[in-house]
Structures are given as structure tokens and as C-alpha cells.
Coordinates of C-alpha atoms in Angstrom, one line a residue:
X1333 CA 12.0 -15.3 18.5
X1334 CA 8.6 -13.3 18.7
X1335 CA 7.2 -16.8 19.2
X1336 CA 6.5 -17.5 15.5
X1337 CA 4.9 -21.3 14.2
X1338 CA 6.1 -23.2 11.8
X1339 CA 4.4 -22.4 9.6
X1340 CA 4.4 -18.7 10.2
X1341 CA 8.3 -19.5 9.9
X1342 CA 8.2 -21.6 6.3
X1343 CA 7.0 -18.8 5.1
X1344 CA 8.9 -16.1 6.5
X1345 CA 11.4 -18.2 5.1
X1346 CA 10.0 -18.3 1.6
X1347 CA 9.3 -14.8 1.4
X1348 CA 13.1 -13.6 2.7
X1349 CA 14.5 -16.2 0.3
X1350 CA 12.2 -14.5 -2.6
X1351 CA 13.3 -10.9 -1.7
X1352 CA 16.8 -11.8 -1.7
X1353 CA 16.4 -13.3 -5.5
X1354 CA 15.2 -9.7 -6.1
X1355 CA 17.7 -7.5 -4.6
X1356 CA 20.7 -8.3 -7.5
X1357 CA 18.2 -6.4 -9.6
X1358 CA 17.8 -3.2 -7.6
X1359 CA 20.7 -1.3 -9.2
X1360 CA 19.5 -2.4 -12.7
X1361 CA 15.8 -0.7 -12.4
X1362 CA 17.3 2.3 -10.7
X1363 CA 19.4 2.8 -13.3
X1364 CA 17.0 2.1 -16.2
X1365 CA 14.0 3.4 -14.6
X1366 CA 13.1 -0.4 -14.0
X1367 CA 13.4 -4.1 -15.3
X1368 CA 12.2 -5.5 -18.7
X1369 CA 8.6 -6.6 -18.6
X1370 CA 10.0 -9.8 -19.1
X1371 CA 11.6 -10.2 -16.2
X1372 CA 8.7 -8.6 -13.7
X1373 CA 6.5 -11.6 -15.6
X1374 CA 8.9 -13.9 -14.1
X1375 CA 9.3 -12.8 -10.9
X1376 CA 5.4 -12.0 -10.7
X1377 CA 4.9 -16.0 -11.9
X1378 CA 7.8 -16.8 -9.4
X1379 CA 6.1 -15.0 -6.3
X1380 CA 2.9 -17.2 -7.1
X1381 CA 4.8 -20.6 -7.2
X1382 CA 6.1 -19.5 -3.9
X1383 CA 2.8 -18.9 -2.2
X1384 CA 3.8 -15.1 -1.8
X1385 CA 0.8 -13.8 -4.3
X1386 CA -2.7 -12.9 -2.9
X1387 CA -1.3 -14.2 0.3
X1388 CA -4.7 -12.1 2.1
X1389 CA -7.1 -13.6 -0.3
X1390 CA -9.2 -16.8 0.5
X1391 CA -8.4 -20.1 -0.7
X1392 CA -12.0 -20.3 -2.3
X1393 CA -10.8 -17.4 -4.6
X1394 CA -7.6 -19.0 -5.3
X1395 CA -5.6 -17.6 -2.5
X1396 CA -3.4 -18.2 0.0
X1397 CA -5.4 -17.7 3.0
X1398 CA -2.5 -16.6 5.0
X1399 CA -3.2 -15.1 8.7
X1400 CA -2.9 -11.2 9.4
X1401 CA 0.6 -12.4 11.0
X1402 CA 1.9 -14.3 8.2
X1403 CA 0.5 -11.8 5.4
X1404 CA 2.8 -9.2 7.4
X1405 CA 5.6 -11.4 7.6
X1406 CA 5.6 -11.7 3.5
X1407 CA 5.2 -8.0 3.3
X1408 CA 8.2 -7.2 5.9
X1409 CA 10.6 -9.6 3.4
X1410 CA 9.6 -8.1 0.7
X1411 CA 9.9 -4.7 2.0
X1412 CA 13.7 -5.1 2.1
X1413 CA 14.2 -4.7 -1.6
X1414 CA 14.1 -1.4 -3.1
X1415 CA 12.2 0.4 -6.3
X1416 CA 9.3 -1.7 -5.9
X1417 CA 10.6 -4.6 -6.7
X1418 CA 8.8 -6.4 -3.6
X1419 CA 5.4 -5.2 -5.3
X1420 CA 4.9 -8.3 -7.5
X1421 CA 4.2 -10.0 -3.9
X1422 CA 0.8 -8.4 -4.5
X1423 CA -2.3 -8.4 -2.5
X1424 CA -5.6 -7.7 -3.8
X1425 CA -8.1 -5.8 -2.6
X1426 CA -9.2 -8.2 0.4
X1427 CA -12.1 -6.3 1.5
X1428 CA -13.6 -6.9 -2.0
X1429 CA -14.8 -10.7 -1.8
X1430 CA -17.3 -10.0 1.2
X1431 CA -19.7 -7.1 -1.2
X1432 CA -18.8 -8.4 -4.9
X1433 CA -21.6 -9.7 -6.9
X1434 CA -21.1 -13.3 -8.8
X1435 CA -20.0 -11.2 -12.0
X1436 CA -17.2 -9.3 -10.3
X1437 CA -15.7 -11.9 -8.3
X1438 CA -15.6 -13.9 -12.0
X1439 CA -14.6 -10.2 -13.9
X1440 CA -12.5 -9.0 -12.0
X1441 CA -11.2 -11.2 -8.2
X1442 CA -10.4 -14.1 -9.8
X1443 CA -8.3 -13.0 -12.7
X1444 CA -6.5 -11.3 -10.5
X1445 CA -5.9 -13.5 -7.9
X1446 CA -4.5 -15.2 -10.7
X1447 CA -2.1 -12.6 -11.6
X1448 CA -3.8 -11.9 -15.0
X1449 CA -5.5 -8.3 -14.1
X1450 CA -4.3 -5.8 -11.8
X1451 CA -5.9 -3.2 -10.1
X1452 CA -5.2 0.7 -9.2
X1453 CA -7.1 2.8 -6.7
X1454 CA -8.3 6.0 -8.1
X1455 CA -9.3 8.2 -5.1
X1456 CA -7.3 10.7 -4.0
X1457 CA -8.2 14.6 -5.7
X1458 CA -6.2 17.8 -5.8
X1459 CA -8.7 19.0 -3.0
X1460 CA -8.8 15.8 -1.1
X1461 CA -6.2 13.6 0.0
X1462 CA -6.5 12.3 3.6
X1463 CA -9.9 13.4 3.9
X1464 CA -11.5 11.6 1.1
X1465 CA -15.0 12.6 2.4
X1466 CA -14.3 16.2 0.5
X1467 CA -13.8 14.7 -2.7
X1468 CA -15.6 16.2 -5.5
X1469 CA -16.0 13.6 -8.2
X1470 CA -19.5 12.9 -8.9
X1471 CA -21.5 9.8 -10.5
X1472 CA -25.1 9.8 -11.6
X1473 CA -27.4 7.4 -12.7
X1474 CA -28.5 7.5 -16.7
X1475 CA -30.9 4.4 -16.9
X1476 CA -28.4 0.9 -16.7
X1477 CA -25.4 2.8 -16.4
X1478 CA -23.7 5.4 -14.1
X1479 CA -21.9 8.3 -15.8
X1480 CA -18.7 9.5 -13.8
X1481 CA -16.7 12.9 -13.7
X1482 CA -13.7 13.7 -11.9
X1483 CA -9.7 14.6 -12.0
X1484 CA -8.3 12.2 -9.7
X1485 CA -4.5 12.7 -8.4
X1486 CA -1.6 9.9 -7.5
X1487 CA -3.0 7.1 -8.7
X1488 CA -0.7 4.3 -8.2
X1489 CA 0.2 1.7 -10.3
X1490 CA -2.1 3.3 -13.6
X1491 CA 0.5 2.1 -15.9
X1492 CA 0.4 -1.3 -15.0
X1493 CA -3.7 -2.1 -14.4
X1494 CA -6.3 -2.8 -16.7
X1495 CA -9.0 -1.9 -14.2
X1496 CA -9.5 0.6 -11.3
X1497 CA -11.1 1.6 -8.4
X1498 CA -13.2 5.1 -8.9
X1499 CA -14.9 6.5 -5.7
X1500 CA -17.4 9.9 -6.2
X1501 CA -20.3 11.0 -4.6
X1502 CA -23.9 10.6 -6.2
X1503 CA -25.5 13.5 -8.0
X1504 CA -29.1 13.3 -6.7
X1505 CA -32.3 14.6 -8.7
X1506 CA -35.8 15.0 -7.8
X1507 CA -38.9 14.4 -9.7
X1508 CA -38.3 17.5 -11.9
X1509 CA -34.5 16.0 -12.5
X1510 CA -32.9 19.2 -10.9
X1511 CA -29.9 18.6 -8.8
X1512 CA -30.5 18.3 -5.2
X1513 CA -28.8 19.8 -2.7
X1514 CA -29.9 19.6 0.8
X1515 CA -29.6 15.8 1.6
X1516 CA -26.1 14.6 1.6
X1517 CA -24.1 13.5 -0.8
X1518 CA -23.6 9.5 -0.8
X1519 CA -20.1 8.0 -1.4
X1520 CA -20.2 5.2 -4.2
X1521 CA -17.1 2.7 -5.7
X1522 CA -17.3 1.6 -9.1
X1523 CA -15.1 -0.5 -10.9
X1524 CA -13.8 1.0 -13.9
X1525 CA -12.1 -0.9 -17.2
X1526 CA -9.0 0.4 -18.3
X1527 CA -8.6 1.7 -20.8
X1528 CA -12.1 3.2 -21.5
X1529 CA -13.2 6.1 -23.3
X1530 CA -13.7 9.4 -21.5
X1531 CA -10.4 8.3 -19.1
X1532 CA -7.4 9.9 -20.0
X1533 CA -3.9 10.7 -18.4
X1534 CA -4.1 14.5 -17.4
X1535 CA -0.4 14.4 -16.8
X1536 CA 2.5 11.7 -15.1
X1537 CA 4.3 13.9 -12.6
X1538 CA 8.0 12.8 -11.7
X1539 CA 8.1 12.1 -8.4
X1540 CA 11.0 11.6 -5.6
X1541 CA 11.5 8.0 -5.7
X1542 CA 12.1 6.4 -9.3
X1543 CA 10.2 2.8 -9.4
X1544 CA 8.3 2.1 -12.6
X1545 CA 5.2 2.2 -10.9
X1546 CA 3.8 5.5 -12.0
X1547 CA 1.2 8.0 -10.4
X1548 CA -0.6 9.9 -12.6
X1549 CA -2.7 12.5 -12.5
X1550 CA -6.0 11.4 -14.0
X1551 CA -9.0 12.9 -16.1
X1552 CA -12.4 10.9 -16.1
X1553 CA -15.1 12.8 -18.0
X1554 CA -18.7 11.0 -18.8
X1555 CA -17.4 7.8 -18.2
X1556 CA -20.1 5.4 -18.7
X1557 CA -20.0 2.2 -16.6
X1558 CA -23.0 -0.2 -16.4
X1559 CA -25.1 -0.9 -13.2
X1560 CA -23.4 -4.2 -12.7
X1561 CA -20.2 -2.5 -12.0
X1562 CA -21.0 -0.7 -8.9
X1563 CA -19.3 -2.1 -5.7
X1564 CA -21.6 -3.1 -2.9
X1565 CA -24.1 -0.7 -1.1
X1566 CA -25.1 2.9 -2.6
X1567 CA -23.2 4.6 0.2
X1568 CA -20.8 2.2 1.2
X1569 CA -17.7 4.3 -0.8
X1570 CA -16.2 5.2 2.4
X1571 CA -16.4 2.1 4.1
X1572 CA -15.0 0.2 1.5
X1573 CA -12.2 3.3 1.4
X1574 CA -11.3 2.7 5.4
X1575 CA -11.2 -0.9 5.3
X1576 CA -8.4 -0.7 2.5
X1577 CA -7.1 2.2 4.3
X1578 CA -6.7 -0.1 7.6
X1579 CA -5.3 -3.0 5.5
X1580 CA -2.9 -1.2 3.8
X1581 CA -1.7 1.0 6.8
X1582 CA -0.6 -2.4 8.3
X1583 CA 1.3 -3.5 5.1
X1584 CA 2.8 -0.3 4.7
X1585 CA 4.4 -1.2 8.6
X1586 CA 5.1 -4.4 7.7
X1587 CA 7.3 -3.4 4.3
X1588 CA 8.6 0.3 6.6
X1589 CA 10.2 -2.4 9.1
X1590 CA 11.7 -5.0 6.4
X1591 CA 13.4 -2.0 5.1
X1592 CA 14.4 -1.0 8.3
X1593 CA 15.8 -4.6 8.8
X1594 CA 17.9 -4.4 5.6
X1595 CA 19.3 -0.7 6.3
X1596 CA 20.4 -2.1 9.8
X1597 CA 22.3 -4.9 8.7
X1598 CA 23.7 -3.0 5.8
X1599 CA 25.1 0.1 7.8
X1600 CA 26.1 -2.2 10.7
X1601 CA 28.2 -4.7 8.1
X1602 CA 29.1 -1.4 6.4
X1603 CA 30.7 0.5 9.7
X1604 CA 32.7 -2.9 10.9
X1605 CA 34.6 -3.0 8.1
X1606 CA 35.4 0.7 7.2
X1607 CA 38.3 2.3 9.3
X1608 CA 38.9 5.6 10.0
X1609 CA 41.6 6.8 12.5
X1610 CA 43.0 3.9 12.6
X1611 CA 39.6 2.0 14.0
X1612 CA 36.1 0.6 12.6
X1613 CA 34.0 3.7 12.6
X1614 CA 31.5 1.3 14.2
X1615 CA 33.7 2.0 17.5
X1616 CA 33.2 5.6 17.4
X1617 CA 30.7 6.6 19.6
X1618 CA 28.5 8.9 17.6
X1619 CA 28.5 5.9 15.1
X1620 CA 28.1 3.8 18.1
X1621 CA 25.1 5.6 18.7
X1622 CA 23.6 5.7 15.5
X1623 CA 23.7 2.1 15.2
X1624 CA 22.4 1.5 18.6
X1625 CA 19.3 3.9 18.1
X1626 CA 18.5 1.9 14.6
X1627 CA 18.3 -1.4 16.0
X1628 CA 16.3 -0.5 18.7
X1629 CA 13.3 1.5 16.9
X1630 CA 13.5 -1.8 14.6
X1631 CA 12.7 -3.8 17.6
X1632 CA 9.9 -1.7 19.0
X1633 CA 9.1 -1.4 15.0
X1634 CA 8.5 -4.9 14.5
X1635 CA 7.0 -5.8 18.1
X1636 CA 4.6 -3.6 17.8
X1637 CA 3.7 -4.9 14.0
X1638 CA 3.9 -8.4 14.8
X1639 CA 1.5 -8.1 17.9
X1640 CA -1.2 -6.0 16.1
X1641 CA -1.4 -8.6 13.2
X1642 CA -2.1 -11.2 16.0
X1643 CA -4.9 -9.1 17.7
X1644 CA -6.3 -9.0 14.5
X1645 CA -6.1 -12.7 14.0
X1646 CA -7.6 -13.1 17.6
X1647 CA -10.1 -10.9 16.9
X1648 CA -11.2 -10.0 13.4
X1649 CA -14.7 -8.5 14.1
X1650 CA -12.8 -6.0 16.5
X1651 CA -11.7 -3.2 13.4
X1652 CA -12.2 0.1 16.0
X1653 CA -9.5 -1.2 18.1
X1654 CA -8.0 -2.6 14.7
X1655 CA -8.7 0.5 13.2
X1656 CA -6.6 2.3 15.7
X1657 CA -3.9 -0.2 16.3
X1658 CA -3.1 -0.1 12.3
X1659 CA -2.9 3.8 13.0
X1660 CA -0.2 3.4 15.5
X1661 CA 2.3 1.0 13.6
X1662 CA 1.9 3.0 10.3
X1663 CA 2.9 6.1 12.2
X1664 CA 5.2 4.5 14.3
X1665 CA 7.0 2.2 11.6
X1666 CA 6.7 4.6 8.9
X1667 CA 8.6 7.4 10.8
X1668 CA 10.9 5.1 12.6
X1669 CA 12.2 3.3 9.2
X1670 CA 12.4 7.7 7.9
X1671 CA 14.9 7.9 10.8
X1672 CA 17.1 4.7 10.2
X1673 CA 17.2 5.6 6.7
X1674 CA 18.7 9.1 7.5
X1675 CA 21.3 7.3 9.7
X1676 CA 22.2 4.8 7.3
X1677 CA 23.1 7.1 4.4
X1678 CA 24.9 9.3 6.9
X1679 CA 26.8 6.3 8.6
X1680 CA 27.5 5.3 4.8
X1681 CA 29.1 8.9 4.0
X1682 CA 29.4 10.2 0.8
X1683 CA 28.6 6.7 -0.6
X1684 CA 25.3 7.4 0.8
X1685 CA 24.7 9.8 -1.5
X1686 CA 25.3 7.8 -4.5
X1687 CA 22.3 6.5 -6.5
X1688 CA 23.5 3.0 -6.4
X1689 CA 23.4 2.6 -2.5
X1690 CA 20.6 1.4 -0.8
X1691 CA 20.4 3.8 2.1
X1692 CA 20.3 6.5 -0.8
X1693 CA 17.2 4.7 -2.4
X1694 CA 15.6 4.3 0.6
X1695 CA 16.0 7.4 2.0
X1696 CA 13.8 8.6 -1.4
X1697 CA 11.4 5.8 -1.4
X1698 CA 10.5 5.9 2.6
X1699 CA 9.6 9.5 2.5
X1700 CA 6.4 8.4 1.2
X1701 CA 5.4 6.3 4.0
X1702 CA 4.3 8.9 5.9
X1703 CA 2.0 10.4 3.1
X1704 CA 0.0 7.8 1.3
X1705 CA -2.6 5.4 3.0
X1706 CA -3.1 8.9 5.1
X1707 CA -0.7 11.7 7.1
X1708 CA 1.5 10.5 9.8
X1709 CA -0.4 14.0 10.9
X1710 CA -4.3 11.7 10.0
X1711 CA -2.9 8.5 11.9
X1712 CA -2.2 10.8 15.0
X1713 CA -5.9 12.6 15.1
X1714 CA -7.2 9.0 14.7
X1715 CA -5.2 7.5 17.6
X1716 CA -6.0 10.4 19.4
X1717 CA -9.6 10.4 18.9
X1718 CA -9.9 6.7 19.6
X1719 CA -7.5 7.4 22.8
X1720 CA -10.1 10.1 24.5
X1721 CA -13.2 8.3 23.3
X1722 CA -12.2 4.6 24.7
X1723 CA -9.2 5.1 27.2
X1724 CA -5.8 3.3 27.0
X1725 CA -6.9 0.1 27.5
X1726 CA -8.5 -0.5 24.7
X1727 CA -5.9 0.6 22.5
X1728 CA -2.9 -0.7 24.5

């Protein structure tokens, strides 16, 4: 089905047989607020052996050098297990390897295509979430090195990297070193050692879903960072920002329809076997219904995400129409996997409720999906931009 290759099916195949190693231990780290470090470490070294780490990284930087289709197809696997567990599939910043000097692809991509650093994306700002062009942390130049400032919010994964991702905009001086204000502001990336002084948790908000990946919110105040750490062009922040954005929307698809496979095959196993008046509940209608209405947003769900990864595949230089298509699946998958999950835990009853069941977990952890990597509200203004600007057939 969906007219998959071998070798797009070996590693489907690898990947499903990977998340279902991980899913005995979902109970465990939602329980204990996670696993022992111990164990990630294994299943981290174990998702390398398998050929499921840096799967969107290039073979010359120790990658896989999977395909936009087979990279999704690890990602939906994956996305069947709950708290995060699926994370230690990681995948690197793959924008990064075209604009990294010699020193950062040695400091900083290698090592972690290797699995030995990790990375975190510090971005987002109380002020400025979808719209990152209104953030107000600033960087200025002080001879060889850049001194940054800024309170950035949600940043993902803090507890776990050793380096991060800081975008500002540059403070800009004339001759008489005032500040100047007319011209605008350029974005700038810089990569940023953790820890380091001047960075320092603000505070770690508790937050809906419980996976040990925290998001904290994080103070930066005169951080000093040399020259050699800045990423790419002066000015290229943003474009650096929507290229992840565009990557990441399509992963976040790929792991909203995995869990949208798992919750379908659990409700559906779930009302088949439990009898009420005398009957499966499966053959009461409104259950019927439920059921029915799951499985088919997973097909149009995973249709539509398999077919986008391909375009890309066809066509990588094409990223408006990219840009646009990875809109569409995050809304649609994202929202569609929010529904199935609201069906399963009521199709499970009060066992739906209950911490240790996976529609309850996933009914917390998929509200998300239509936040982060930008609004389900963001994805529509960009489809609908793209939509009046280039007609439907460009998109569809």
C-alpha cells in the first residue's frame, strides 16, 4: 500500500519494530516522570544501530541520508509511543550543514550526528511566539565576540542539550556608537554553549503533558559568544528559523499520524472485546461511528503526509510550494490526530481517564501539536496566503 520501495519498507520496518521495543516503557516514565538515564543511553545507542538516528542528515556527516519519504516514515513509527520516548529517533538540525563553517560542522554537526551533543532551539519570547520577526532579544558586536540579551520562553529539550540555538536581532551603532534606529533590525542565529555564564533558568513551568523533556523559561544576559559562532549570513536568522519551521512542521505530521495509527488500533481492539448490553460496543452505532470517523481522518492523514514527502523528494528546490504543502499536513494531521484522541479516550470510558492509558496520554501530549512549530491559526494564514497569491494548482 501507498506504493512504498523496499527500501522505504525495511525501514518502516525497522523503525515500527524500534517503537514497539519502546512502548513497554511508557507507563514506567509516566509514572516516574521518565526512564533512568541509563536506559534513554541505550535506546539512544539502539536507535543508531538501527539506522533511525540523523536519519535527515547526509552520509558525508555521518548520516543516514534517508529521503523526505523515508525520514517521515521513521518519524510516523516512532510517533506511536508516548512521553517522548520516540524522541531518541532524533534529527538534527538539517538545514545546518549547507551555512556551517569547517569549525561548526567539527564543534558542533558531527558530534551530534554522533549522538554525543544535543541541541535545543532557543527562539520563541513571551512577546513572540509564531511571529518570531517581533522578538526582542538583541546581539551586538564587541570586537571578536557578540554579546547577547534576551528572556527566551519554551525551550525544548534545555535539560538535556549542551548547546543551543539563540536567534536576536542586531543592535546597530553609527560612527558615534549610538544605537540606531531607523534601518531595520537584522535577524542573526548563534550557537550558544551550554552551560555558559550569563545563561541561566528563569524558571521550569509544569506543563500539560509530563515527558522529561523540559521547557524552560530562559534568561540570557551579556552572553559573550565569539565571532566564529555565528550561523551563516548576518541576516539570515529568519531563514534559517523557516527552513527548521518547514522541516519540523512535516515531522510533527508524520509523529501526529503514527499516534493516530496507534490510538486506532488500540480503541478498535479495545471496543471488540468489551461488551455492554449484551454486545461489543464496537456494534453500537455511535461507537460504530467513532471508529469509522478515526480511521478515515488517518487515511486522508497519512495520504496527504506521505505524498508531500515525495513532492519534496521530486523536487527539493521547490520550498514555496514545500513551504505550503508542510502547512497543510501539520494543520491537517495535527488536528485530525486532536480529534482521534478525544474519541479514543471516550470510546475507552472511564479507563480513558486513567493515567496509565494511552488515549489519556495522548490526549495531553497531542494538544501541543497545534501550538509549537506555529498555530494551527499561523499554518492557515500561510496556506491561505500562498492559495490567493498562486491559485490551487500550485498547492494541490
Amino acid at each position: 500500500m501507498y506504493g512504498l520501495s523496499a527500501a522505504d519498507e525495511d525501514i518502516q520496518a525497522r523503525a515500527r519494530a524500534f517503537a514497539d521495543e519502546l512502548i513497554p516503557f511508557e507507563s514506567q516514565a509516566e509514572l516516574e516522570g521518565g526512564i533512568p538515564d541509563d536506559v534513554a543511553r541505550a535506546h539512544k545507542k539502539r536507535a543508531r544501530e538501527l539506522g533511525l538516528y540523523a536519519t535527515n542528515m547526509p552520509v558525508w556527516l555521518g548520516g543516514t541520508g534517508a529521503t523526505a519519504l523515508q525520514q517521515v516514515l521513521v518519524q510516523e513509527q516512532v510517533g506511536r509511543v508516548t512521553n517522548a520516548l520516540g524522541w531518541v529517533a532524533a534529527t538534527p538540525p538539517s538545514w545546518f550543514p549547507p551555512v556551517a563553517t569547517e569549525d561548526q560542522v567539527e564543534r558542533y554537526l558531527k558530534p551530534t550526528v554522533r549522538g554525543e551533543r544535543e541541541e535545543c532551539y532557543a527562539i520563541t519570547e513571551e512577546g513572540a511566539g509564531s511571529d518570531v520577526d517581533a522578538i526582542e532579544a538583541t546581539a551586538s558586536r564587541d570586537g571578536d565576540e557578540w554579546l547577547l540579551n534576551g528572556v527566551k520562553w519554551h525551550v525544548t529539550s534545555y535539560n538535556s542539550a549542551d548547546y543551543c540555538f539563540f536567534q536576536a536581532k542586531e543592535i546597530q551603532f553609527d560612527q558615534d556608537e549610538r544605537t540606531v534606529g531607523s534601518r531595520p533590525a537584522e535577524h542573526l542565529l548563534f550557537l550558544v554553549d551550554l552551560p555558559s555564564p550569563g545563561v541561566e533558568v528563569v524558571r521550569t513551568p509544569a506543563y500539560s503533558h509530563t515527558i522529561s523533556h523540559q521547557h524552560p523559561i530562559v534568561a540570557f544576559t551579556d552572553v559573550r559568544v565569539p565571532a566564529a559562532n555565528l550561523v551563516g549570513a548576518a541576516g539570515g536568522g529568519m531563514l534559517y528559523s523557516r527552513e527548521w519551521f518547514r522541516f519540523e512542521r512535516l515531522m510533527v505530521a508524520a509523529r501526529c499520524t503514527g499516534a493516530a495509527e496507534r490510538l486506532v488500533a488500540e480503541m478498535a481492539g479495545f471496543a471488540g472485546a468489551r461488551v455492554a448490553g449484551g454486545v461489543p460496543i464496537a456494534e453500537h452505532g455511535l461507537v460504530a461511528g467513532m471508529l469509522a470517523d478515526s480511521v478515515t481522518e488517518l487515511f486522508a492523514a497519512r495520504s496527504m503526509l506521505y505524498e508531500t514527502a515525495r513532492a519534496i523528494d521530486r523536487d527539493p528546490s521547490d520550498t514555496r510550494t514545500a513551504h505550503a504543502q508542510c502547512s497543510m499536513i501539520k494543520l491537517f494531521c495535527s488536528e485530525a490526530a486532536g480529534r482521534v484522541a478525544d474519541r479514543a479516550v471516550q470510546v475507552f470510558g472511564g479507563r480513558g481517564y486513567m493515567r496509565e492509558n494511552v488515549a489519556e496520554r495522548f490526549y495531553r501530549e497531542l494538544r501541543v501539536e497545534r501550538i509549537w512549530e506555529g498555530t494551527s491559526e499561523i499554518q492557515r494564514m500561510i496556506i491561505a496566503g500562498q492559495l490567493t497569491k498562486r491559485g490551487p494548482s500550485a498547492l494541490v
